[in-house]
Amino acid sequence: MAVLFVAFGTTGDILPLFHIARRVRTRHRIVFVSHAAHAATCDWAAAGIEFLGTPTRPDERSTAIGSEYEAAVQASARCGFVVFNLFALGAWHIAEARGVAAVAASPCLIPYTPPAAFEEAFRSELPRLHAALVAAKGDGAVRWAEVEHWMWPLWTERWGSWRCERLGLPAAPMAAC
């Protein structure tokens, strides 16, 4: 099984995932997607890791989801597991589209908090999903605590049309159209 790593951000944001990927490489083939500017950051070939660069820059947040994630979408067809950092949340959507497991690996504190009105808006728009997340137990299922802690940006408007048009998913994660 191949494992897809997707990490965006500065060198300090991608290096921890590179080191995890090197360890995982002893048992699985690795495809690592990051900014093309990071091609020279690590010796990808010597580590046995296939590196795919995106045209986005590490020093600015991209508004072009399509170009930022296209390499990951393509590579995901040959991968059975996805690892991503918190600056590459689109990888979670890709894993959902492929029906494979995913894990966020964050080498830093969560760099954001949900807006004050997030939960009320979520509950209003997705009442059944909200109730299910609140009721979920700690058995590996996604719980409301994870949504509040780090997952909430997955439900922002930034992702909706890309999820539908490129990935064939509902606009909102974990919900039907």
PDB file of C-alpha atoms in Angstrom:
ATOM      1  CA  MET A   1       0.000   0.000   0.000  1.00  0.00           C
ATOM      2  CA  ALA A   2       1.210   3.483  -0.812  1.00  0.00           C
ATOM      3  CA  VAL A   3       0.772   6.336   1.650  1.00  0.00           C
ATOM      4  CA  LEU A   4       0.062   9.884   0.526  1.00  0.00           C
ATOM      5  CA  PHE A   5       1.581  12.687   2.599  1.00  0.00           C
ATOM      6  CA  VAL A   6       0.365  16.240   1.946  1.00  0.00           C
ATOM      7  CA  ALA A   7       2.093  19.068   3.781  1.00  0.00           C
ATOM      8  CA  PHE A   8       1.945  22.765   3.036  1.00  0.00           C
ATOM      9  CA  GLY A   9       3.567  25.688   4.801  1.00  0.00           C
ATOM     10  CA  THR A  10       7.130  26.578   5.664  1.00  0.00           C
ATOM     11  CA  THR A  11      10.081  24.223   5.903  1.00  0.00           C
ATOM     12  CA  GLY A  12       9.368  23.879   9.616  1.00  0.00           C
ATOM     13  CA  ASP A  13       5.830  22.759   8.784  1.00  0.00           C
ATOM     14  CA  ILE A  14       6.829  20.047   6.316  1.00  0.00           C
ATOM     15  CA  LEU A  15      10.013  18.636   7.874  1.00  0.00           C
ATOM     16  CA  PRO A  16       8.253  16.758  10.698  1.00  0.00           C
ATOM     17  CA  LEU A  17       6.060  15.005   8.142  1.00  0.00           C
ATOM     18  CA  PHE A  18       9.110  14.247   5.986  1.00  0.00           C
ATOM     19  CA  HIS A  19      10.706  12.474   8.952  1.00  0.00           C
ATOM     20  CA  ILE A  20       7.526  10.509   9.629  1.00  0.00           C
ATOM     21  CA  ALA A  21       7.371   9.602   5.938  1.00  0.00           C
ATOM     22  CA  ARG A  22      10.966   8.324   6.030  1.00  0.00           C
ATOM     23  CA  ARG A  23      10.050   5.948   8.856  1.00  0.00           C
ATOM     24  CA  VAL A  24       6.851   4.799   7.156  1.00  0.00           C
ATOM     25  CA  ARG A  25       8.898   4.278   3.965  1.00  0.00           C
ATOM     26  CA  THR A  26      10.475   1.171   5.504  1.00  0.00           C
ATOM     27  CA  ARG A  27       7.117  -0.585   5.008  1.00  0.00           C
ATOM     28  CA  HIS A  28       5.188   1.409   2.389  1.00  0.00           C
ATOM     29  CA  ARG A  29       5.736   3.371  -0.776  1.00  0.00           C
ATOM     30  CA  ILE A  30       5.428   7.123  -0.078  1.00  0.00           C
ATOM     31  CA  VAL A  31       4.127   9.925  -2.270  1.00  0.00           C
ATOM     32  CA  PHE A  32       4.709  13.359  -0.728  1.00  0.00           C
ATOM     33  CA  VAL A  33       2.929  16.456  -2.060  1.00  0.00           C
ATOM     34  CA  SER A  34       4.087  19.924  -1.046  1.00  0.00           C
ATOM     35  CA  HIS A  35       5.014  23.275  -2.544  1.00  0.00           C
ATOM     36  CA  ALA A  36       7.454  22.897  -5.446  1.00  0.00           C
ATOM     37  CA  ALA A  37       9.720  25.309  -3.545  1.00  0.00           C
ATOM     38  CA  HIS A  38      10.387  22.458  -1.093  1.00  0.00           C
ATOM     39  CA  ALA A  39      11.833  20.158  -3.766  1.00  0.00           C
ATOM     40  CA  ALA A  40      15.348  21.053  -2.610  1.00  0.00           C
ATOM     41  CA  THR A  41      14.491  21.124   1.103  1.00  0.00           C
ATOM     42  CA  CYS A  42      15.008  17.391   1.575  1.00  0.00           C
ATOM     43  CA  ASP A  43      16.774  14.645  -0.311  1.00  0.00           C
ATOM     44  CA  TRP A  44      13.529  13.014  -1.371  1.00  0.00           C
ATOM     45  CA  ALA A  45      15.116  10.519  -3.763  1.00  0.00           C
ATOM     46  CA  ALA A  46      17.702   9.325  -1.224  1.00  0.00           C
ATOM     47  CA  ALA A  47      14.868   8.817   1.265  1.00  0.00           C
ATOM     48  CA  GLY A  48      12.977   6.748  -1.308  1.00  0.00           C
ATOM     49  CA  ILE A  49      10.095   9.200  -1.358  1.00  0.00           C
ATOM     50  CA  GLU A  50       8.331  10.349  -4.519  1.00  0.00           C
ATOM     51  CA  PHE A  51       7.984  14.146  -4.295  1.00  0.00           C
ATOM     52  CA  LEU A  52       5.281  16.014  -6.221  1.00  0.00           C
ATOM     53  CA  GLY A  53       5.447  19.795  -6.183  1.00  0.00           C
ATOM     54  CA  THR A  54       2.512  22.177  -6.398  1.00  0.00           C
ATOM     55  CA  PRO A  55       2.681  25.631  -8.000  1.00  0.00           C
ATOM     56  CA  THR A  56       1.654  27.333  -4.752  1.00  0.00           C
ATOM     57  CA  ARG A  57       4.033  29.216  -2.479  1.00  0.00           C
ATOM     58  CA  PRO A  58       4.910  28.283   1.110  1.00  0.00           C
ATOM     59  CA  ASP A  59       4.825  31.886   2.296  1.00  0.00           C
ATOM     60  CA  GLU A  60       1.223  32.628   1.360  1.00  0.00           C
ATOM     61  CA  ARG A  61      -2.157  30.959   1.690  1.00  0.00           C
ATOM     62  CA  SER A  62      -3.380  29.834  -1.681  1.00  0.00           C
ATOM     63  CA  THR A  63      -6.839  30.732  -2.890  1.00  0.00           C
ATOM     64  CA  ALA A  64      -6.502  28.366  -5.860  1.00  0.00           C
ATOM     65  CA  ILE A  65      -7.599  25.073  -4.316  1.00  0.00           C
ATOM     66  CA  GLY A  66      -7.577  23.306  -7.671  1.00  0.00           C
ATOM     67  CA  SER A  67      -3.934  23.990  -8.494  1.00  0.00           C
ATOM     68  CA  GLU A  68      -2.830  23.509  -4.897  1.00  0.00           C
ATOM     69  CA  TYR A  69      -4.379  20.050  -4.556  1.00  0.00           C
ATOM     70  CA  GLU A  70      -4.420  18.615  -8.089  1.00  0.00           C
ATOM     71  CA  ALA A  71      -1.186  16.633  -7.604  1.00  0.00           C
ATOM     72  CA  ALA A  72      -2.609  15.143  -4.400  1.00  0.00           C
ATOM     73  CA  VAL A  73      -5.898  14.263  -6.102  1.00  0.00           C
ATOM     74  CA  GLN A  74      -4.018  12.473  -8.887  1.00  0.00           C
ATOM     75  CA  ALA A  75      -1.621  10.684  -6.524  1.00  0.00           C
ATOM     76  CA  SER A  76      -4.426   9.597  -4.204  1.00  0.00           C
ATOM     77  CA  ALA A  77      -5.654   7.128  -6.819  1.00  0.00           C
ATOM     78  CA  ARG A  78      -2.640   4.944  -5.990  1.00  0.00           C
ATOM     79  CA  CYS A  79      -2.646   5.441  -2.218  1.00  0.00           C
ATOM     80  CA  GLY A  80      -4.528   3.671   0.542  1.00  0.00           C
ATOM     81  CA  PHE A  81      -3.874   6.071   3.412  1.00  0.00           C
ATOM     82  CA  VAL A  82      -3.426   9.845   3.730  1.00  0.00           C
ATOM     83  CA  VAL A  83      -1.331  11.840   6.215  1.00  0.00           C
ATOM     84  CA  PHE A  84      -1.542  15.632   6.184  1.00  0.00           C
ATOM     85  CA  ASN A  85      -0.624  18.682   8.204  1.00  0.00           C
ATOM     86  CA  LEU A  86      -3.084  21.365   9.281  1.00  0.00           C
ATOM     87  CA  PHE A  87      -2.089  23.635   6.398  1.00  0.00           C
ATOM     88  CA  ALA A  88      -3.213  20.913   3.957  1.00  0.00           C
ATOM     89  CA  LEU A  89      -6.791  20.283   5.074  1.00  0.00           C
ATOM     90  CA  GLY A  90      -7.847  19.576   1.491  1.00  0.00           C
ATOM     91  CA  ALA A  91      -6.168  16.184   1.894  1.00  0.00           C
ATOM     92  CA  TRP A  92      -8.927  15.211   4.341  1.00  0.00           C
ATOM     93  CA  HIS A  93     -11.504  15.851   1.608  1.00  0.00           C
ATOM     94  CA  ILE A  94      -9.426  13.819  -0.851  1.00  0.00           C
ATOM     95  CA  ALA A  95      -9.287  10.885   1.562  1.00  0.00           C
ATOM     96  CA  GLU A  96     -13.049  11.114   2.014  1.00  0.00           C
ATOM     97  CA  ALA A  97     -13.528  11.031  -1.768  1.00  0.00           C
ATOM     98  CA  ARG A  98     -11.265   7.977  -2.108  1.00  0.00           C
ATOM     99  CA  GLY A  99     -12.814   6.213   0.885  1.00  0.00           C
ATOM    100  CA  VAL A 100      -9.466   5.806   2.625  1.00  0.00           C
ATOM    101  CA  ALA A 101      -8.363   6.566   6.168  1.00  0.00           C
ATOM    102  CA  ALA A 102      -6.610   9.829   6.932  1.00  0.00           C
ATOM    103  CA  VAL A 103      -4.751  11.320   9.869  1.00  0.00           C
ATOM    104  CA  ALA A 104      -3.704  14.868  10.653  1.00  0.00           C
ATOM    105  CA  ALA A 105      -0.143  15.153  11.928  1.00  0.00           C
ATOM    106  CA  SER A 106       0.466  18.542  13.467  1.00  0.00           C
ATOM    107  CA  PRO A 107       3.935  19.494  14.686  1.00  0.00           C
ATOM    108  CA  CYS A 108       2.575  22.693  16.213  1.00  0.00           C
ATOM    109  CA  LEU A 109      -0.313  24.082  18.200  1.00  0.00           C
ATOM    110  CA  ILE A 110      -3.569  24.529  16.322  1.00  0.00           C
ATOM    111  CA  PRO A 111      -3.143  27.905  14.589  1.00  0.00           C
ATOM    112  CA  TYR A 112      -6.827  28.856  14.600  1.00  0.00           C
ATOM    113  CA  THR A 113     -10.076  28.756  16.586  1.00  0.00           C
ATOM    114  CA  PRO A 114     -13.650  28.509  15.319  1.00  0.00           C
ATOM    115  CA  PRO A 115     -15.715  31.653  14.944  1.00  0.00           C
ATOM    116  CA  ALA A 116     -18.032  32.297  17.888  1.00  0.00           C
ATOM    117  CA  ALA A 117     -21.158  31.528  15.843  1.00  0.00           C
ATOM    118  CA  PHE A 118     -19.772  28.359  14.218  1.00  0.00           C
ATOM    119  CA  GLU A 119     -21.588  25.763  16.318  1.00  0.00           C
ATOM    120  CA  GLU A 120     -24.970  27.465  16.046  1.00  0.00           C
ATOM    121  CA  ALA A 121     -24.599  27.832  12.263  1.00  0.00           C
ATOM    122  CA  PHE A 122     -23.464  24.198  11.959  1.00  0.00           C
ATOM    123  CA  ARG A 123     -26.373  22.958  14.098  1.00  0.00           C
ATOM    124  CA  SER A 124     -28.809  25.036  12.033  1.00  0.00           C
ATOM    125  CA  GLU A 125     -27.512  23.862   8.637  1.00  0.00           C
ATOM    126  CA  LEU A 126     -26.669  20.248   9.516  1.00  0.00           C
ATOM    127  CA  PRO A 127     -28.797  19.295  12.537  1.00  0.00           C
ATOM    128  CA  ARG A 128     -28.567  15.495  12.100  1.00  0.00           C
ATOM    129  CA  LEU A 129     -24.807  15.585  11.572  1.00  0.00           C
ATOM    130  CA  HIS A 130     -24.350  17.888  14.559  1.00  0.00           C
ATOM    131  CA  ALA A 131     -26.395  15.548  16.771  1.00  0.00           C
ATOM    132  CA  ALA A 132     -24.400  12.519  15.555  1.00  0.00           C
ATOM    133  CA  LEU A 133     -21.078  14.245  16.219  1.00  0.00           C
ATOM    134  CA  VAL A 134     -22.178  15.321  19.702  1.00  0.00           C
ATOM    135  CA  ALA A 135     -23.400  11.782  20.492  1.00  0.00           C
ATOM    136  CA  ALA A 136     -20.282  10.029  19.117  1.00  0.00           C
ATOM    137  CA  LYS A 137     -18.171   8.174  21.653  1.00  0.00           C
ATOM    138  CA  GLY A 138     -14.375   7.921  21.741  1.00  0.00           C
ATOM    139  CA  ASP A 139     -14.306   4.756  19.620  1.00  0.00           C
ATOM    140  CA  GLY A 140     -12.426   6.262  16.693  1.00  0.00           C
ATOM    141  CA  ALA A 141     -15.453   8.084  15.312  1.00  0.00           C
ATOM    142  CA  VAL A 142     -15.186  11.795  14.653  1.00  0.00           C
ATOM    143  CA  ARG A 143     -16.690  13.671  17.596  1.00  0.00           C
ATOM    144  CA  TRP A 144     -17.842  17.258  18.006  1.00  0.00           C
ATOM    145  CA  ALA A 145     -14.763  17.876  20.168  1.00  0.00           C
ATOM    146  CA  GLU A 146     -12.514  17.230  17.131  1.00  0.00           C
ATOM    147  CA  VAL A 147     -14.630  19.499  14.963  1.00  0.00           C
ATOM    148  CA  GLU A 148     -14.326  22.325  17.497  1.00  0.00           C
ATOM    149  CA  HIS A 149     -10.643  21.689  18.110  1.00  0.00           C
ATOM    150  CA  TRP A 150      -9.236  21.482  14.570  1.00  0.00           C
ATOM    151  CA  MET A 151     -11.684  20.203  11.956  1.00  0.00           C
ATOM    152  CA  TRP A 152     -14.082  23.140  11.762  1.00  0.00           C
ATOM    153  CA  PRO A 153     -12.351  24.762   8.725  1.00  0.00           C
ATOM    154  CA  LEU A 154     -13.328  21.662   6.700  1.00  0.00           C
ATOM    155  CA  TRP A 155     -16.918  22.982   6.740  1.00  0.00           C
ATOM    156  CA  THR A 156     -16.114  26.503   5.536  1.00  0.00           C
ATOM    157  CA  GLU A 157     -17.293  27.819   2.172  1.00  0.00           C
ATOM    158  CA  ARG A 158     -13.740  27.595   0.847  1.00  0.00           C
ATOM    159  CA  TRP A 159     -14.156  23.871   0.139  1.00  0.00           C
ATOM    160  CA  GLY A 160     -17.779  23.385  -0.967  1.00  0.00           C
ATOM    161  CA  SER A 161     -17.654  23.894  -4.724  1.00  0.00           C
ATOM    162  CA  TRP A 162     -14.272  22.123  -5.057  1.00  0.00           C
ATOM    163  CA  ARG A 163     -15.646  19.104  -3.156  1.00  0.00           C
ATOM    164  CA  CYS A 164     -18.660  18.917  -5.470  1.00  0.00           C
ATOM    165  CA  GLU A 165     -17.019  19.759  -8.794  1.00  0.00           C
ATOM    166  CA  ARG A 166     -13.630  18.056  -8.496  1.00  0.00           C
ATOM    167  CA  LEU A 167     -14.153  15.304  -5.938  1.00  0.00           C
ATOM    168  CA  GLY A 168     -17.813  14.438  -6.577  1.00  0.00           C
ATOM    169  CA  LEU A 169     -18.657  14.870  -2.895  1.00  0.00           C
ATOM    170  CA  PRO A 170     -21.419  16.798  -1.142  1.00  0.00           C
ATOM    171  CA  ALA A 171     -20.445  20.390  -0.380  1.00  0.00           C
ATOM    172  CA  ALA A 172     -20.334  19.666   3.359  1.00  0.00           C
ATOM    173  CA  PRO A 173     -18.141  16.855   4.751  1.00  0.00           C
ATOM    174  CA  MET A 174     -19.904  13.841   6.196  1.00  0.00           C
ATOM    175  CA  ALA A 175     -23.305  15.030   4.881  1.00  0.00           C
ATOM    176  CA  ALA A 176     -25.492  14.246   1.878  1.00  0.00           C
ATOM    177  CA  CYS A 177     -26.183  16.923  -0.757  1.00  0.00           C
TER     178      CYS A 177
END
